[in-house]
């Protein structure tokens, strides 16, 4: 079958599927229609444009709802040979139909598609030595107003479009039945299904839960991962942090179901520090590393995810590699990762302890990055807090805290043999803040070790 025949077969598939979808969609209840459009929306006007790579046989599918393009238009670009793919798609994206603003007004459609194509090509490069013919189904999905972009491993035309549609409808009905079966008081139950927003990130360094760490010599040589997680088999478990739902997937993706960014960061970084203390290396989550998600509360499913900052952590959106430049992917048993999250959810309720742990995480990450001055300052925050607590106990009638120098002097008897250590650390801290002092690794490590000891000693962390 030549390329033109392949392309025409895919066009025919959509030409049959879209009218059938609309026909069956019209038969659904209002609630079912509301639910189904979060994943599958082919209302008029609808256009399909496919960017098709031959090896591996993958497709990037762009669904749009643009008034200036014909309804039902299907454009198939490819299938292209690998050596021509990037030139061909670059030429397509320069065509006028892509040079219009998205609804956000911040970029053109060509920019949004180009960003997804970049990830698509990156994933394809990693698949050179994989048996990619065994991969089948959707991987990454980007939902936005008036357009949706999906990465598909395989050829959509190989699906029975009738069976595929029935699967969509059956899954939708099942999810709604499960939701309606839950005992909800008449006062709080609402027929409206909302898809709220949250924030998420990947565990880093990367992990695979319940994967197979054994690799053949060939796989080690090729430097590719030996575990591939199906899109439909990623869900691992869910857990509550206070009143906030957290969704965990097998590839280390953690979704925090709140639209409050600081709260999300607090939860994620509490998890990361608990992980370190339990022996599983992790790094602090920075605000720019958060991705936006939407989720269905009833089914506890993440429906869309996107990110804008290209950090090592966010590159995991393109797939979990066997190795990064700095770390190897770790294979973790579900029981162990569940224990970390259980402990973190309990610690999170202790606001003071959780805050100390997050400060300690900052100090830990700076230390690993050889940023000794920054690590020292973060560690000193914990020490100073500890000194204030001890000073308050000794001087309960005094409401205003003196300088750290005065506190250390006042606590000389309590500090005993550590008095000189705290005095030296305070001098280093002052030199950092008021002069060009370079902190040595040994000085930073000393401050870090003491702060860590304070956090663990003055808590029930290990209980």
C-alpha positions as semicolon CSV with decimal commas, in nm:
position;residue;x (nm);y (nm);z (nm)
1;X;0,000;0,000;0,000
2;X;0,157;0,332;-0,105
3;X;0,160;0,651;0,101
4;X;-0,133;0,809;-0,082
5;X;-0,348;0,502;-0,021
6;X;-0,253;0,506;0,349
7;X;-0,349;0,873;0,375
8;X;-0,680;0,822;0,193
9;X;-0,764;0,528;0,418
10;X;-0,716;0,748;0,726
11;X;-0,927;1,026;0,571
12;X;-1,202;0,774;0,503
13;X;-1,183;0,652;0,863
14;X;-1,253;1,001;0,997
15;X;-1,514;1,065;0,728
16;X;-1,703;0,765;0,865
17;X;-1,627;0,818;1,233
18;X;-1,723;1,185;1,278
19;X;-2,083;1,160;1,140
20;X;-2,140;0,840;1,337
21;X;-2,004;1,003;1,652
22;X;-2,241;1,298;1,612
23;X;-2,536;1,067;1,549
24;X;-2,468;0,858;1,859
25;X;-2,376;1,166;2,062
26;X;-2,720;1,316;1,996
27;X;-2,880;1,009;2,156
28;X;-2,696;1,056;2,485
29;X;-2,834;1,234;2,789
30;X;-2,726;1,589;2,869
31;X;-2,511;1,457;3,153
32;X;-2,344;1,199;2,927
33;X;-2,276;1,458;2,656
34;X;-2,121;1,693;2,912
35;X;-1,898;1,413;3,038
36;X;-1,785;1,280;2,700
37;X;-1,673;1,614;2,556
38;X;-1,392;1,644;2,810
39;X;-1,209;1,376;2,608
40;X;-1,386;1,352;2,272
41;X;-1,538;1,653;2,100
42;X;-1,630;1,642;1,731
43;X;-1,904;1,907;1,725
44;X;-1,937;2,125;1,415
45;X;-1,722;2,285;1,289
46;X;-1,455;2,022;1,333
47;X;-1,128;1,972;1,146
48;X;-0,876;1,691;1,178
49;X;-0,514;1,731;1,075
50;X;-0,266;1,447;1,116
51;X;0,114;1,458;1,111
52;X;0,225;1,103;1,034
53;X;0,570;0,957;1,090
54;X;0,659;0,627;0,920
55;X;0,916;0,484;1,159
56;X;0,795;0,445;1,425
57;X;0,442;0,437;1,287
58;X;0,312;0,725;1,501
59;X;0,062;1,003;1,446
60;X;0,021;1,346;1,600
61;X;-0,350;1,428;1,569
62;X;-0,474;1,788;1,587
63;X;-0,848;1,841;1,633
64;X;-0,971;2,199;1,586
65;X;-1,307;2,378;1,586
66;X;-1,240;2,679;1,365
67;X;-1,512;2,880;1,193
68;X;-1,283;2,975;0,902
69;X;-1,221;2,613;0,797
70;X;-1,473;2,365;0,652
71;X;-1,652;2,129;0,888
72;X;-1,535;1,771;0,847
73;X;-1,209;1,869;0,678
74;X;-0,945;1,598;0,720
75;X;-0,585;1,672;0,622
76;X;-0,323;1,398;0,641
77;X;0,037;1,514;0,626
78;X;0,242;1,206;0,546
79;X;0,321;0,937;0,620
80;X;0,670;1,089;0,599
81;X;1,008;0,921;0,609
82;X;1,215;1,010;0,914
83;X;1,472;1,211;0,722
84;X;1,200;1,430;0,565
85;X;0,960;1,460;0,859
86;X;1,085;1,780;1,021
87;X;1,124;1,968;0,692
88;X;0,780;1,859;0,572
89;X;0,593;1,953;0,890
90;X;0,781;2,284;0,915
91;X;0,656;2,366;0,567
92;X;0,299;2,274;0,664
93;X;0,307;2,492;0,977
94;X;0,406;2,791;0,764
95;X;0,080;2,763;0,569
96;X;-0,178;3,034;0,634
97;X;-0,434;2,812;0,811
98;X;-0,201;2,782;1,111
99;X;-0,114;3,153;1,131
100;X;-0,411;3,255;1,345
101;X;-0,421;3,331;1,715
102;X;-0,540;3,075;1,967
103;X;-0,819;3,185;2,200
104;X;-0,564;3,271;2,466
105;X;-0,422;3,533;2,228
106;X;-0,070;3,450;2,344
107;X;0,037;3,239;2,048
108;X;-0,059;3,110;1,706
109;X;-0,189;2,762;1,636
110;X;0,138;2,691;1,457
111;X;0,325;2,754;1,784
112;X;0,104;2,519;1,986
113;X;0,136;2,241;1,729
114;X;0,511;2,297;1,689
115;X;0,564;2,257;2,063
116;X;0,380;1,923;2,060
117;X;0,568;1,812;1,748
118;X;0,895;1,883;1,928
119;X;0,793;1,642;2,206
120;X;0,663;1,395;1,949
121;X;0,998;1,387;1,767
122;X;1,189;1,365;2,095
123;X;0,986;1,058;2,194
124;X;1,036;0,904;1,851
125;X;1,414;0,943;1,881
126;X;1,402;0,753;2,209
127;X;1,204;0,477;2,035
128;X;1,472;0,393;1,778
129;X;1,577;0,080;1,967
130;X;1,237;-0,009;2,110
131;X;0,994;-0,263;1,971
132;X;0,760;0,025;1,900
133;X;0,517;-0,195;1,708
134;X;0,403;-0,330;2,045
135;X;0,308;0,020;2,156
136;X;-0,046;0,115;2,068
137;X;-0,277;0,390;2,187
138;X;-0,279;0,750;2,301
139;X;0,011;0,877;2,507
140;X;0,012;1,255;2,558
141;X;-0,305;1,460;2,533
142;X;-0,330;1,839;2,536
143;X;-0,680;1,982;2,578
144;X;-0,739;2,351;2,511
145;X;-1,030;2,565;2,408
146;X;-1,112;2,499;2,041
147;X;-0,830;2,250;1,988
148;X;-0,694;1,921;2,115
149;X;-0,360;1,757;2,030
150;X;-0,288;1,389;2,090
151;X;0,014;1,167;2,038
152;X;-0,095;0,831;1,900
153;X;0,127;0,523;1,878
154;X;0,000;0,340;1,571
155;X;-0,248;0,418;1,296
156;X;-0,600;0,530;1,390
157;X;-0,729;0,372;1,069
158;X;-0,638;0,028;1,205
159;X;-0,914;0,064;1,464
160;X;-1,270;-0,044;1,395
161;X;-1,429;0,300;1,421
162;X;-1,766;0,158;1,527
163;X;-1,610;-0,049;1,806
164;X;-1,397;0,248;1,911
165;X;-1,704;0,470;1,940
166;X;-1,892;0,208;2,141
167;X;-1,593;0,183;2,375
168;X;-1,603;0,560;2,431
169;X;-1,976;0,557;2,505
170;X;-1,959;0,248;2,725
171;X;-1,675;0,395;2,931
172;X;-1,862;0,724;2,971
173;X;-2,182;0,555;3,089
174;X;-1,987;0,340;3,332
175;X;-1,814;0,642;3,489
176;X;-2,143;0,827;3,530
177;X;-2,312;0,519;3,680
178;X;-2,030;0,492;3,932
179;X;-2,069;0,858;4,018
180;X;-2,448;0,839;4,055
181;X;-2,423;0,523;4,265
182;X;-2,237;0,709;4,539
183;X;-2,456;0,812;4,834
184;X;-2,480;1,190;4,809
185;X;-2,728;1,400;5,003
186;X;-2,992;1,579;4,788
187;X;-2,869;1,914;4,922
188;X;-2,516;1,867;4,790
189;X;-2,567;1,654;4,480
190;X;-2,553;1,848;4,157
191;X;-2,618;1,723;3,805
192;X;-2,342;1,947;3,677
193;X;-2,011;1,769;3,627
194;X;-1,721;2,007;3,673
195;X;-1,365;1,957;3,564
196;X;-1,159;2,164;3,806
197;X;-0,796;2,257;3,771
198;X;-0,492;2,157;3,972
199;X;-0,115;2,135;3,955
200;X;0,124;1,846;3,910
201;X;0,480;1,741;3,852
202;X;0,697;1,434;3,811
203;X;0,892;1,267;4,087
204;X;1,255;1,356;4,023
205;X;1,498;1,185;3,981
206;X;1,254;0,970;3,780
207;X;1,089;0,657;3,916
208;X;0,888;0,368;3,778
209;X;0,660;0,191;4,026
210;X;0,641;-0,188;4,003
211;X;0,849;-0,191;3,685
212;X;1,098;-0,454;3,577
213;X;1,451;-0,326;3,650
214;X;1,621;-0,613;3,467
215;X;1,764;-0,515;3,132
216;X;1,947;-0,718;2,874
217;X;2,299;-0,620;2,759
218;X;2,141;-0,499;2,435
219;X;1,905;-0,267;2,625
220;X;2,189;-0,134;2,838
221;X;2,390;-0,066;2,521
222;X;2,097;0,111;2,355
223;X;2,033;0,324;2,665
224;X;1,656;0,292;2,645
225;X;1,402;0,215;2,912
226;X;1,289;-0,142;2,957
227;X;0,949;-0,054;3,100
228;X;0,675;0,104;2,893
229;X;0,359;0,208;3,073
230;X;0,036;0,202;2,879
231;X;-0,164;0,524;2,881
232;X;-0,454;0,329;3,026
233;X;-0,248;0,160;3,300
234;X;-0,080;0,457;3,467
235;X;-0,309;0,506;3,767
236;X;-0,146;0,385;4,089
237;X;-0,334;0,517;4,392
238;X;-0,500;0,821;4,541
239;X;-0,450;0,978;4,884
240;X;-0,580;1,276;5,080
241;X;-0,355;1,551;5,215
242;X;-0,587;1,714;5,466
243;X;-0,888;1,782;5,240
244;X;-0,693;1,781;4,911
245;X;-0,695;1,483;4,676
246;X;-0,359;1,371;4,539
247;X;-0,341;1,133;4,240
248;X;-0,029;0,923;4,185
249;X;0,065;0,746;3,860
250;X;0,310;0,464;3,797
251;X;0,558;0,685;3,612
252;X;0,593;0,915;3,914
253;X;0,346;1,180;3,795
254;X;0,179;1,341;4,098
255;X;-0,141;1,541;4,053
256;X;-0,255;1,774;4,333
257;X;-0,624;1,853;4,299
258;X;-0,630;2,214;4,412
259;X;-0,601;2,535;4,213
260;X;-0,397;2,698;4,492
261;X;-0,040;2,689;4,363
262;X;0,135;2,741;4,698
263;X;-0,067;2,461;4,858
264;X;0,031;2,231;4,572
265;X;0,398;2,316;4,614
266;X;0,376;2,261;4,990
267;X;0,225;1,915;4,941
268;X;0,471;1,812;4,670
269;X;0,777;1,930;4,860
270;X;0,662;1,764;5,181
271;X;0,645;1,440;4,981
272;X;0,992;1,495;4,834
273;X;1,159;1,548;5,173
274;X;0,985;1,249;5,331
275;X;1,111;1,046;5,035
276;X;1,470;1,157;5,100
277;X;1,443;1,068;5,469
278;X;1,308;0,727;5,370
279;X;1,608;0,667;5,145
280;X;1,461;0,750;4,803
281;X;1,645;1,045;4,649
282;X;1,434;1,343;4,542
283;X;1,475;1,713;4,465
284;X;1,278;2,024;4,551
285;X;0,989;2,116;4,319
286;X;1,020;2,475;4,193
287;X;0,716;2,677;4,088
288;X;0,822;2,683;3,722
289;X;0,822;2,301;3,721
290;X;0,450;2,276;3,795
291;X;0,225;2,163;3,514
292;X;-0,143;2,253;3,482
293;X;-0,394;1,970;3,502
294;X;-0,768;1,921;3,481
295;X;-0,934;1,626;3,651
296;X;-1,270;1,457;3,704
297;X;-1,340;1,439;4,079
298;X;-1,587;1,149;4,050
299;X;-1,362;0,909;3,859
300;X;-1,041;1,061;4,000
301;X;-0,896;1,081;3,649
302;X;-0,662;1,346;3,514
303;X;-0,811;1,457;3,182
304;X;-0,543;1,695;3,058
305;X;-0,195;1,809;3,148
306;X;0,037;2,071;3,004
307;X;0,355;2,258;3,091
308;X;0,550;2,550;2,953
309;X;0,895;2,538;3,112
310;X;1,153;2,298;2,971
311;X;1,334;2,176;3,284
312;X;1,490;1,829;3,332
313;X;1,188;1,738;3,544
314;X;0,939;1,851;3,278
315;X;1,124;1,662;3,004
316;X;0,972;1,351;3,161
317;X;0,653;1,449;2,976
318;X;0,830;1,304;2,672
319;X;0,864;0,968;2,844
320;X;1,064;0,825;3,132
321;X;1,419;0,760;3,007
322;X;1,640;0,482;3,136
323;X;1,889;0,751;3,234
324;X;1,905;1,127;3,248
325;X;2,227;1,324;3,232
326;X;2,247;1,309;3,612
327;X;2,038;1,017;3,735
328;X;1,922;0,667;3,657
329;X;1,553;0,587;3,668
330;X;1,472;0,400;3,989
331;X;1,233;0,106;4,007
332;X;1,025;0,128;4,323
333;X;0,776;-0,115;4,472
334;X;0,424;0,020;4,521
335;X;0,433;-0,069;4,890
336;X;0,739;0,150;4,945
337;X;0,611;0,454;4,756
338;X;0,273;0,420;4,927
339;X;0,448;0,426;5,266
340;X;0,621;0,752;5,173
341;X;0,294;0,917;5,072
342;X;0,110;0,789;5,381
343;X;0,378;0,935;5,607
344;X;0,386;1,263;5,414
345;X;0,006;1,302;5,439
346;X;0,025;1,269;5,819
347;X;0,325;1,500;5,852
348;X;0,148;1,758;5,633
349;X;-0,111;1,810;5,907
350;X;0,166;1,929;6,140
351;X;0,221;2,267;5,977
352;X;0,534;2,360;6,172
353;X;0,710;2,029;6,114
354;X;0,608;2,019;5,747
355;X;0,748;2,370;5,699
356;X;1,078;2,267;5,860
357;X;1,098;1,967;5,630
358;X;1,042;2,183;5,323
359;X;1,317;2,423;5,432
360;X;1,541;2,122;5,489
361;X;1,455;2,002;5,137
362;X;1,573;2,335;4,996
363;X;1,896;2,301;5,192
364;X;1,937;1,942;5,071
365;X;1,891;2,033;4,705
366;X;2,132;2,328;4,729
367;X;2,385;2,102;4,898
368;X;2,365;1,843;4,618
369;X;2,406;2,119;4,361
370;X;2,722;2,244;4,542
371;X;2,545;2,571;4,628
372;X;2,694;2,577;4,975
373;X;2,607;2,934;5,075
374;X;2,241;2,887;4,982
375;X;2,228;2,555;5,164
376;X;2,385;2,712;5,472
377;X;2,128;2,993;5,484
378;X;1,834;2,750;5,454
379;X;1,979;2,528;5,728
380;X;2,036;2,832;5,950
381;X;1,665;2,921;5,928
382;X;1,587;2,596;6,109
383;X;1,861;2,648;6,368
384;X;1,743;3,002;6,440
385;X;1,386;2,878;6,480
386;X;1,511;2,615;6,727
387;X;1,705;2,879;6,922
388;X;1,396;3,100;6,944
389;X;1,193;2,811;7,082
390;X;1,453;2,735;7,350
391;X;1,493;3,103;7,435
392;X;1,113;3,145;7,469
393;X;1,104;2,852;7,711
394;X;1,379;3,010;7,920
395;X;1,234;3,363;7,903
396;X;0,855;3,316;7,884
397;X;0,777;3,671;7,995
398;X;0,973;3,831;7,713
399;X;0,783;3,881;7,389
400;X;1,050;4,036;7,167
401;X;1,328;3,814;7,037
402;X;1,684;3,946;7,070
403;X;1,954;3,894;6,809
404;X;2,078;3,543;6,745
405;X;2,407;3,640;6,914
406;X;2,223;3,737;7,233
407;X;2,009;3,424;7,225
408;X;2,314;3,200;7,191
409;X;2,482;3,382;7,481
410;X;2,169;3,353;7,697
411;X;2,147;2,981;7,617
412;X;2,513;2,907;7,690
413;X;2,431;2,672;7,977
414;X;2,167;2,484;7,778
415;X;2,386;2,453;7,469
416;X;2,684;2,329;7,673
417;X;2,955;2,186;7,445
418;X;2,763;2,308;7,136
419;X;2,793;2,672;7,241
420;X;3,111;2,731;7,040
421;X;2,964;2,551;6,737
422;X;2,660;2,779;6,730
423;X;2,880;3,082;6,780
424;X;3,095;2,984;6,482
425;X;2,791;2,912;6,262
426;X;2,638;3,248;6,351
427;X;2,959;3,426;6,245
428;X;2,958;3,241;5,913
429;X;2,594;3,335;5,859
430;X;2,671;3,703;5,928
431;X;2,967;3,695;5,691
432;X;2,745;3,552;5,416
433;X;2,479;3,819;5,467
434;X;2,712;4,117;5,517
435;X;3,027;4,031;5,331
436;X;3,174;3,832;5,042
437;X;3,210;3,511;5,243
438;X;3,248;3,184;5,051
439;X;3,112;2,894;5,252
440;X;3,306;2,570;5,233
441;X;3,140;2,236;5,181
442;X;3,241;2,131;5,532
443;X;3,087;2,444;5,690
444;X;2,765;2,400;5,497
445;X;2,748;2,030;5,581
446;X;2,795;2,105;5,952
447;X;2,508;2,353;5,951
448;X;2,292;2,113;5,751
449;X;2,356;1,818;5,982
450;X;2,262;2,019;6,292
451;X;1,942;2,153;6,132
452;X;1,842;1,804;6,020
453;X;1,904;1,670;6,371
454;X;1,679;1,942;6,516
455;X;1,395;1,860;6,277
456;X;1,403;1,488;6,352
457;X;1,474;1,517;6,725
458;X;1,190;1,759;6,793
459;X;0,927;1,562;6,601
460;X;0,760;1,224;6,601
461;X;0,877;1,168;6,244
462;X;1,010;0,817;6,302
463;X;0,714;0,701;6,509
